[in-house]
PDB file of N, CA and C in Angstrom:
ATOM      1  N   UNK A   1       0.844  -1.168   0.000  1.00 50.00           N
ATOM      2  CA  UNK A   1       0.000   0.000   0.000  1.00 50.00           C
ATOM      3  C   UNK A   1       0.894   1.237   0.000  1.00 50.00           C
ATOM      4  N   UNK A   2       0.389   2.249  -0.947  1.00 58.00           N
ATOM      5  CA  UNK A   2       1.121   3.607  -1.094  1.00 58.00           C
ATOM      6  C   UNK A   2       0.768   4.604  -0.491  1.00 58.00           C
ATOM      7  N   UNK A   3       1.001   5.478  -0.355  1.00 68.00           N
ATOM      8  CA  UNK A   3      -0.104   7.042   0.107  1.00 68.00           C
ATOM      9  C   UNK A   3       0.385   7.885  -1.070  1.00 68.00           C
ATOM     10  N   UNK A   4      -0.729   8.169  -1.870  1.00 67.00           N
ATOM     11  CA  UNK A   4       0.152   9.355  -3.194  1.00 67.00           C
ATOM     12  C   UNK A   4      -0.080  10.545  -2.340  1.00 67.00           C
ATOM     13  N   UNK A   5       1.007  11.720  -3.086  1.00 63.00           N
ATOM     14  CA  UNK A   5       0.583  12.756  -2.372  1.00 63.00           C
ATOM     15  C   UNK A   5      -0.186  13.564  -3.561  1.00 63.00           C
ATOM     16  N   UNK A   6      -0.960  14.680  -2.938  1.00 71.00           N
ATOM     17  CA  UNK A   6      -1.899  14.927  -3.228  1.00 71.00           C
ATOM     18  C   UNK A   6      -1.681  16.588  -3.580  1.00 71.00           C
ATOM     19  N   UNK A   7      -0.645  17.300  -2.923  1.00 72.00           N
ATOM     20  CA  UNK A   7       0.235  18.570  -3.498  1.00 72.00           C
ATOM     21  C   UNK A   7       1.260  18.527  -3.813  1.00 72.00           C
ATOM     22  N   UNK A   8       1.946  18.973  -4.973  1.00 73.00           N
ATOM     23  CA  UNK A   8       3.390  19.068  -5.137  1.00 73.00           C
ATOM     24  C   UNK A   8       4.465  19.735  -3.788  1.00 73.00           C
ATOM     25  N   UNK A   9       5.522  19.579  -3.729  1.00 74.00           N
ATOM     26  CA  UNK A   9       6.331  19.984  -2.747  1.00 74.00           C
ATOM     27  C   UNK A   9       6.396  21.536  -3.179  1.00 74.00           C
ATOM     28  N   UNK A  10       6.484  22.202  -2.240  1.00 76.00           N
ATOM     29  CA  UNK A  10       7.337  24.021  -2.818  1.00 76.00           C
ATOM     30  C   UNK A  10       8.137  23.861  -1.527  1.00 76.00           C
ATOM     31  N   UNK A  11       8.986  24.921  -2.421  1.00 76.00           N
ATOM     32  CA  UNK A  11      10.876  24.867  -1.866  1.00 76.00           C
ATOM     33  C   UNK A  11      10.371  26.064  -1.005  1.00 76.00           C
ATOM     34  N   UNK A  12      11.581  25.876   0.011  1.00 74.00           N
ATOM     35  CA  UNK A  12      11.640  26.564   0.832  1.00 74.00           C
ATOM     36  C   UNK A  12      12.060  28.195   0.796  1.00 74.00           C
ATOM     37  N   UNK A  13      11.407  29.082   1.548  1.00 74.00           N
ATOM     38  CA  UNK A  13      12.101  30.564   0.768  1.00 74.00           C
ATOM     39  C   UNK A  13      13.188  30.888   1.968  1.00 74.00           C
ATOM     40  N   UNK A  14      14.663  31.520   1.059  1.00 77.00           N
ATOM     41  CA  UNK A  14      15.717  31.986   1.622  1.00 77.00           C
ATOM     42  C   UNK A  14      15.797  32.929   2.858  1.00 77.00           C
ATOM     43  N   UNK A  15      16.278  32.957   3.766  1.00 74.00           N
ATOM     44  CA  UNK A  15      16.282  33.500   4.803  1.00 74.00           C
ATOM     45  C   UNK A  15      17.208  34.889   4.098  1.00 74.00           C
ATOM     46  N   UNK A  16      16.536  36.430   4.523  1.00 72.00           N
ATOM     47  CA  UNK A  16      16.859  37.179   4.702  1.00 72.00           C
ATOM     48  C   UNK A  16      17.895  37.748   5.619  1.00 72.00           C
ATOM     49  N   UNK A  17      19.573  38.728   5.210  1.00 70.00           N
ATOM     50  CA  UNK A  17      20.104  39.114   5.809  1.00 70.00           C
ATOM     51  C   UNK A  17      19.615  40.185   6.810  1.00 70.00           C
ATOM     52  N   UNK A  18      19.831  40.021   8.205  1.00 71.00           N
ATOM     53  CA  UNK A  18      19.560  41.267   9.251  1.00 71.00           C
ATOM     54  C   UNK A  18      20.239  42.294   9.083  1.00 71.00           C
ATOM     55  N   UNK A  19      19.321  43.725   8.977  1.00 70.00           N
ATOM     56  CA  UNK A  19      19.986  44.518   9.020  1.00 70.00           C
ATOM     57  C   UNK A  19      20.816  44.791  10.082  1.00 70.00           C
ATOM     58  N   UNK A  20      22.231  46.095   9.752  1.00 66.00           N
ATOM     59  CA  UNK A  20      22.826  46.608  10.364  1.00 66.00           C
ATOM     60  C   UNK A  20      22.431  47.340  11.996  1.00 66.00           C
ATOM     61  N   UNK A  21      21.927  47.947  11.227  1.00 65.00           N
ATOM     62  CA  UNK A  21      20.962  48.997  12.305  1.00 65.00           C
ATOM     63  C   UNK A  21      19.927  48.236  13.465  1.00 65.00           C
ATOM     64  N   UNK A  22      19.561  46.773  13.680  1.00 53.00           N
ATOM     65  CA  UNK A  22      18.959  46.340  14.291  1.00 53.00           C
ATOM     66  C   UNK A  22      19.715  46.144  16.031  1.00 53.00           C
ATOM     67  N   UNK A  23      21.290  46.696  15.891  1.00 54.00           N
ATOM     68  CA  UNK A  23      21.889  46.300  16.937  1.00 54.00           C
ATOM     69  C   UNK A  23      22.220  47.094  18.194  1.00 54.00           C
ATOM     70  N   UNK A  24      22.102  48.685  17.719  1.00 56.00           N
ATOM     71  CA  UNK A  24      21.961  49.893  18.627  1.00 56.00           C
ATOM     72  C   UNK A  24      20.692  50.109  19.577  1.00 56.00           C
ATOM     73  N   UNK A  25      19.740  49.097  19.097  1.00 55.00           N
ATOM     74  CA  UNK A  25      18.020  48.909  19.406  1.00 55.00           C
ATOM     75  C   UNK A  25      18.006  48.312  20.317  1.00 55.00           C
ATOM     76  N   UNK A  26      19.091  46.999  20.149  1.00 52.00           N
ATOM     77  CA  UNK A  26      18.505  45.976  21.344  1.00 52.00           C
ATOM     78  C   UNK A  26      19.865  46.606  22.363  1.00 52.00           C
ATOM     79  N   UNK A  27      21.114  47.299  21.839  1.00 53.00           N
ATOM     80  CA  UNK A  27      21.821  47.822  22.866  1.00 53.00           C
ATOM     81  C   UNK A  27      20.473  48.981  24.384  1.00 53.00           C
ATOM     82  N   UNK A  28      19.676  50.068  23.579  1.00 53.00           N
ATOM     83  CA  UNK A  28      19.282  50.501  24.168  1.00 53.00           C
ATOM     84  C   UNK A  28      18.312  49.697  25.105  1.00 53.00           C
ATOM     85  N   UNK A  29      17.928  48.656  24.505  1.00 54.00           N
ATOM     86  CA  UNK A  29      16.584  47.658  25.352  1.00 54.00           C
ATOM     87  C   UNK A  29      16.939  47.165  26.944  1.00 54.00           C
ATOM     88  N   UNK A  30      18.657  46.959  26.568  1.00 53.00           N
ATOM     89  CA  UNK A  30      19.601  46.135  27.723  1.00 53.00           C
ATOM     90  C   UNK A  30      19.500  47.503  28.260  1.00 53.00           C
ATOM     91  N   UNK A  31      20.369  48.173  28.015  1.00 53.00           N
ATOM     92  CA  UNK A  31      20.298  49.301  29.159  1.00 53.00           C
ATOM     93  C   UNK A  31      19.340  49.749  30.034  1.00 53.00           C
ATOM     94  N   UNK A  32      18.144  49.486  29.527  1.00 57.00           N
ATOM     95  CA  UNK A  32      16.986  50.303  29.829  1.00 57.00           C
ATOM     96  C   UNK A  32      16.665  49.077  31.270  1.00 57.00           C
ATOM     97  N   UNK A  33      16.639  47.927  30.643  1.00 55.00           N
ATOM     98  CA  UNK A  33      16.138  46.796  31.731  1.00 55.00           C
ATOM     99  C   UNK A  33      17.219  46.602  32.905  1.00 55.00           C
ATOM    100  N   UNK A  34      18.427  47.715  33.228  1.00 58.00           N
ATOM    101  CA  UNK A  34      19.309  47.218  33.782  1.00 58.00           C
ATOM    102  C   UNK A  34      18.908  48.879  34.822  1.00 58.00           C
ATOM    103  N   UNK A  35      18.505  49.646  34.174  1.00 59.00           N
ATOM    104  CA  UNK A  35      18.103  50.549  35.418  1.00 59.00           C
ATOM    105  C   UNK A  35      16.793  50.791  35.850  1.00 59.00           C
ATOM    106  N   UNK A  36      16.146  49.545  35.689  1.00 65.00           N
ATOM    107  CA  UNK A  36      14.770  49.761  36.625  1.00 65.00           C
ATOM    108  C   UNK A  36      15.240  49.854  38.331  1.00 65.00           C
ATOM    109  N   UNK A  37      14.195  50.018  38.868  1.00 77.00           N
ATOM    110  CA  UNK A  37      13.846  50.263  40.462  1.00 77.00           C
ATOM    111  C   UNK A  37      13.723  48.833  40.959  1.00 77.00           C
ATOM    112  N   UNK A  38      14.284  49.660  42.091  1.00 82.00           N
ATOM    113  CA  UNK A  38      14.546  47.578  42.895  1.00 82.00           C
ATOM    114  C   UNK A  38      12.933  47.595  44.300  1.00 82.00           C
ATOM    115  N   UNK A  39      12.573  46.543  44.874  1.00 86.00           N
ATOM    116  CA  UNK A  39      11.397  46.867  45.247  1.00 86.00           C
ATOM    117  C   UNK A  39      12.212  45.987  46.923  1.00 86.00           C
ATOM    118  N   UNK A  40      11.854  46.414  47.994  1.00 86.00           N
ATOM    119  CA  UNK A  40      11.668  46.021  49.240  1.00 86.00           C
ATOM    120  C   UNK A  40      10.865  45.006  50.213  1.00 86.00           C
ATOM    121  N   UNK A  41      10.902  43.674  49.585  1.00 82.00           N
ATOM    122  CA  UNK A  41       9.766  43.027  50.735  1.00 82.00           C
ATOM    123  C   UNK A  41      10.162  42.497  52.080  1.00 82.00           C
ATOM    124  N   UNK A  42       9.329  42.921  53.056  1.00 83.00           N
ATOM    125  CA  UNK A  42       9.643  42.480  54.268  1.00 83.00           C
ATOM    126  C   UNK A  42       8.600  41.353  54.763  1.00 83.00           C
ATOM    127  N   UNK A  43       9.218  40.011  54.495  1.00 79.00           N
ATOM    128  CA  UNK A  43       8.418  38.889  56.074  1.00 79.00           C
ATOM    129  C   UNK A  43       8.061  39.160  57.039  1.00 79.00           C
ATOM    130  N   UNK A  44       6.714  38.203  57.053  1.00 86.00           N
ATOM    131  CA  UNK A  44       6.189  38.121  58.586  1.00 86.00           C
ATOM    132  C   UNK A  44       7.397  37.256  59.354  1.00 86.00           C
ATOM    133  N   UNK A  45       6.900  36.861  60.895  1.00 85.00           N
ATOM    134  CA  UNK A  45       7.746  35.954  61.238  1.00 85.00           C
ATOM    135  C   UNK A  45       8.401  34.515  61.132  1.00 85.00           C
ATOM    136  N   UNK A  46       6.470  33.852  60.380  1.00 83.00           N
ATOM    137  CA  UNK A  46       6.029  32.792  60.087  1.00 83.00           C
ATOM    138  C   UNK A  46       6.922  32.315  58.683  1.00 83.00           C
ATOM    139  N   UNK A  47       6.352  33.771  58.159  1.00 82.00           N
ATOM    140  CA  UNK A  47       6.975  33.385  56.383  1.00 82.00           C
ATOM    141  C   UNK A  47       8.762  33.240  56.749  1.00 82.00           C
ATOM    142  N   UNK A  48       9.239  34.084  57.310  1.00 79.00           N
ATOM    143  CA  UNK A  48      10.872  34.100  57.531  1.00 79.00           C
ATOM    144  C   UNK A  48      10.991  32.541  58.104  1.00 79.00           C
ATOM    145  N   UNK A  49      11.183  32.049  59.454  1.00 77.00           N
ATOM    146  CA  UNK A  49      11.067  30.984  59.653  1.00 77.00           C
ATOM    147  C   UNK A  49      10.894  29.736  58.676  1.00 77.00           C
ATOM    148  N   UNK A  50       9.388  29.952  57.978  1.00 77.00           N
ATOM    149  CA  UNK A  50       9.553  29.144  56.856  1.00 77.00           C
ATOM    150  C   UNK A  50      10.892  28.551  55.601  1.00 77.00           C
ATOM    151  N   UNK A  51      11.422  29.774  55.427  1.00 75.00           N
ATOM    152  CA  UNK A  51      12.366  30.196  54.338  1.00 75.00           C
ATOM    153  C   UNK A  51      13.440  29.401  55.339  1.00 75.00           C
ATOM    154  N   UNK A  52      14.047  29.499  56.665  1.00 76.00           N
ATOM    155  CA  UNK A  52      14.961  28.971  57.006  1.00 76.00           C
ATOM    156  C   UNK A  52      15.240  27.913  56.382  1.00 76.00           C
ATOM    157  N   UNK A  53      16.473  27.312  56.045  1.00 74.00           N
ATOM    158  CA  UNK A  53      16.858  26.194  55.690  1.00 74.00           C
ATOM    159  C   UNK A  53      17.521  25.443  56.902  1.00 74.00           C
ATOM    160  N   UNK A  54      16.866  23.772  56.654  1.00 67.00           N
ATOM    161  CA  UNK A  54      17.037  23.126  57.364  1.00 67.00           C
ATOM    162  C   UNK A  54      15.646  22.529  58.675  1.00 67.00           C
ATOM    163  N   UNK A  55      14.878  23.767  58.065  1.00 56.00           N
ATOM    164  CA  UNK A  55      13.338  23.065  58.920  1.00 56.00           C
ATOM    165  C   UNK A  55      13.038  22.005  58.513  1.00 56.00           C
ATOM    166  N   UNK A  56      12.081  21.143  59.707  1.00 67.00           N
ATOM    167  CA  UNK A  56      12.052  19.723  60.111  1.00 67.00           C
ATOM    168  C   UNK A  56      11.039  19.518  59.214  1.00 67.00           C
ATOM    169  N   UNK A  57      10.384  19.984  57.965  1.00 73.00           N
ATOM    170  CA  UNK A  57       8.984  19.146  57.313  1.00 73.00           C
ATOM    171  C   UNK A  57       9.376  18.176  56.400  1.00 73.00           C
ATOM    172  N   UNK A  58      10.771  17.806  56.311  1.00 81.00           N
ATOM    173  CA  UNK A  58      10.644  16.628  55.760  1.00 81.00           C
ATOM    174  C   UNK A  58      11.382  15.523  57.075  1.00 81.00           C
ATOM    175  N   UNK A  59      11.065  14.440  56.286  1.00 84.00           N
ATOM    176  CA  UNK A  59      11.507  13.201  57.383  1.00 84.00           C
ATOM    177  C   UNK A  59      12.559  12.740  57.099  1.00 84.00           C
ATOM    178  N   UNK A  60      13.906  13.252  56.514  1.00 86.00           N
ATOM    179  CA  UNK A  60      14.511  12.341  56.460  1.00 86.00           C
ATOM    180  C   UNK A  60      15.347  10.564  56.393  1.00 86.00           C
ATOM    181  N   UNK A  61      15.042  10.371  57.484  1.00 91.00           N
ATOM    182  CA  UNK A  61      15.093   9.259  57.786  1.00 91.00           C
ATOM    183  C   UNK A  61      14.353   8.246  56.899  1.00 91.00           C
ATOM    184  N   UNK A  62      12.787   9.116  57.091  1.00 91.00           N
ATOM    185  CA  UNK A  62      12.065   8.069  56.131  1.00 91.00           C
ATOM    186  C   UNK A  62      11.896   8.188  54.677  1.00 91.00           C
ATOM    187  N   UNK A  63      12.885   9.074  54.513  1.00 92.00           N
ATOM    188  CA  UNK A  63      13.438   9.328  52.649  1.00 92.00           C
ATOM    189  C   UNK A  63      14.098   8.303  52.471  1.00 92.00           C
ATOM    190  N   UNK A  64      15.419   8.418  53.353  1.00 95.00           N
ATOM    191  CA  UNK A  64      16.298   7.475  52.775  1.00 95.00           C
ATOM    192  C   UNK A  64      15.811   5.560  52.526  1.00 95.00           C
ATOM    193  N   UNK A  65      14.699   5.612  54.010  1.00 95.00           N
ATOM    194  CA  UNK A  65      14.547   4.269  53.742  1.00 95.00           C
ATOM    195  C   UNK A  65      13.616   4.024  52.381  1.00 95.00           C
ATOM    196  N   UNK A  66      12.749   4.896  52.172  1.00 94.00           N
ATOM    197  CA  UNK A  66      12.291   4.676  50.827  1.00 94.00           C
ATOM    198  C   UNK A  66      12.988   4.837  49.884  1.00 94.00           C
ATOM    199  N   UNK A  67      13.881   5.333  49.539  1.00 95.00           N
ATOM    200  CA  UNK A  67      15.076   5.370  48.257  1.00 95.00           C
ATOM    201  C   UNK A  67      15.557   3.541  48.726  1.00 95.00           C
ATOM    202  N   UNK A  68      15.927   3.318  49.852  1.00 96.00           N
ATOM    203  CA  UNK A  68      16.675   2.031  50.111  1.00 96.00           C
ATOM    204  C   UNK A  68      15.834   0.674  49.806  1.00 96.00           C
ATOM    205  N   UNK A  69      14.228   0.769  49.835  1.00 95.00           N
ATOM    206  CA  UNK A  69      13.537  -0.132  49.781  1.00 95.00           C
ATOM    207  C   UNK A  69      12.996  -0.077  48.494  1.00 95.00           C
ATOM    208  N   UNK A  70      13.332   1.387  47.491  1.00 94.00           N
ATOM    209  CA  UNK A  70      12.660   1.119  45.920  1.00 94.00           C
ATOM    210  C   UNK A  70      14.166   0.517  45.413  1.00 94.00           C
ATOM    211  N   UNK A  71      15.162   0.667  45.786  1.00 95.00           N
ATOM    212  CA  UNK A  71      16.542   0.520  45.106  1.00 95.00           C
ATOM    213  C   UNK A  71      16.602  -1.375  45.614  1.00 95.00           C
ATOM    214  N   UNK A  72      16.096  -1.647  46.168  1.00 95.00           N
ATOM    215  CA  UNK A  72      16.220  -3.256  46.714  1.00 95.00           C
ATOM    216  C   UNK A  72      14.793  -3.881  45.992  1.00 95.00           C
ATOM    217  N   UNK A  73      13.799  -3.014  45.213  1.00 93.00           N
ATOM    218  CA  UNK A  73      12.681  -3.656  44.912  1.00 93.00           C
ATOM    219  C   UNK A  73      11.836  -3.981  45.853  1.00 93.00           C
ATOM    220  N   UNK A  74      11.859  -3.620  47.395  1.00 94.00           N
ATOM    221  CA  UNK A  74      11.173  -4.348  48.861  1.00 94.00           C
ATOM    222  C   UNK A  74      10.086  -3.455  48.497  1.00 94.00           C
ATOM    223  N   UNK A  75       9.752  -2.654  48.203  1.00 91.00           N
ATOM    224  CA  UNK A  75       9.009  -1.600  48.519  1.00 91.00           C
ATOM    225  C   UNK A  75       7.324  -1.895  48.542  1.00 91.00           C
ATOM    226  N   UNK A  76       6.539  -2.124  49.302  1.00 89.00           N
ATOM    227  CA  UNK A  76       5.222  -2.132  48.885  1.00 89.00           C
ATOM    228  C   UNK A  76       4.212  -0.902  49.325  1.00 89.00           C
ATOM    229  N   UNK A  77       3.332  -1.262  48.235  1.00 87.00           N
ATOM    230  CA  UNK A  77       2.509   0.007  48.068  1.00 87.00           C
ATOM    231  C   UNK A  77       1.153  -0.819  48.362  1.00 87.00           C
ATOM    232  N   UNK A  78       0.422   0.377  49.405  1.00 86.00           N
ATOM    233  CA  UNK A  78      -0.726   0.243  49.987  1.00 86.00           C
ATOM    234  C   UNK A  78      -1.735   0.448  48.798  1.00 86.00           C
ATOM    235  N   UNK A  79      -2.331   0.476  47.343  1.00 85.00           N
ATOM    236  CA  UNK A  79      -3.179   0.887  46.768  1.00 85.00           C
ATOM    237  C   UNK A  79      -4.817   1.263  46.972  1.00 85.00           C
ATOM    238  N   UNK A  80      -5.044   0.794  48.512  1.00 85.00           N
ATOM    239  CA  UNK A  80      -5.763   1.476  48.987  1.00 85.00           C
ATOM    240  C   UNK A  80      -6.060   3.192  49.486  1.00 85.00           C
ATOM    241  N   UNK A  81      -5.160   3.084  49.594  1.00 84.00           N
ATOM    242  CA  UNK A  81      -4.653   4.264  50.313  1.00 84.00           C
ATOM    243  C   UNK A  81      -4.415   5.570  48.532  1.00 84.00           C
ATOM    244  N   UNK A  82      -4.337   5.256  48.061  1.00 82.00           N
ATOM    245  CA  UNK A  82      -3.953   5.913  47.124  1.00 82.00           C
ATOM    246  C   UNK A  82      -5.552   6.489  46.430  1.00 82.00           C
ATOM    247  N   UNK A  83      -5.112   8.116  46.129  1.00 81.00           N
ATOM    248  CA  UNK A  83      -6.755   9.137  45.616  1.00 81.00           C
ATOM    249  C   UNK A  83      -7.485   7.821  44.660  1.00 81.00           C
ATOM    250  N   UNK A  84      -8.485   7.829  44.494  1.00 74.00           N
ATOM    251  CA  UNK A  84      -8.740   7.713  43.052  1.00 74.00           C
ATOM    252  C   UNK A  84      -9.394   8.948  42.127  1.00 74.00           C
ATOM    253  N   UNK A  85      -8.790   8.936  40.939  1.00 66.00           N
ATOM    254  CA  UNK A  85      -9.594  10.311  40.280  1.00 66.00           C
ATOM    255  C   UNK A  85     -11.039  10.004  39.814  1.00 66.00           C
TER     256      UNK A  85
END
């Protein structure tokens, strides 16, 4: 079995040289985005805290044993427990 085609091919058209003058344009664009205004936010206590690195919301411990029990294949999964959509 064939598939005929059904339009002739057309060639592709040549890419046009960029002008000269296109390069003083994007010089001014950079400049311009390099002296905007810088803005000030200040945290609550909650949000700061949050941001600390090294807070306890993950478990460690029970990362590694799950990396250790998918890497050994032990791993079982409750499929009860899991949403259904």
């Amino acid at each position: 079995m064939s598939i005929d085609r059904t339009s002739p091919l057309k060639p592709v058209s040549t890419v046009q040289p960029r002008e000269t003058t296109d390069a003083p344009v994007t010089n001014t664009r950079a400049a311009k985005t390099t002296a905007s205004t810088s803005t000030s936010v200040t945290l609550s206590d909650a949000q700061a805290k949050l941001m600390q690195p090294g807070s306890s919301d993950i478990n460690l411990e029970r990362v590694e044993a799950l990396k250790l029990a998918i890497r050994n294949g032990e791993l079982k999964m409750d499929t009860a427990k899991l949403p259904m959509r």
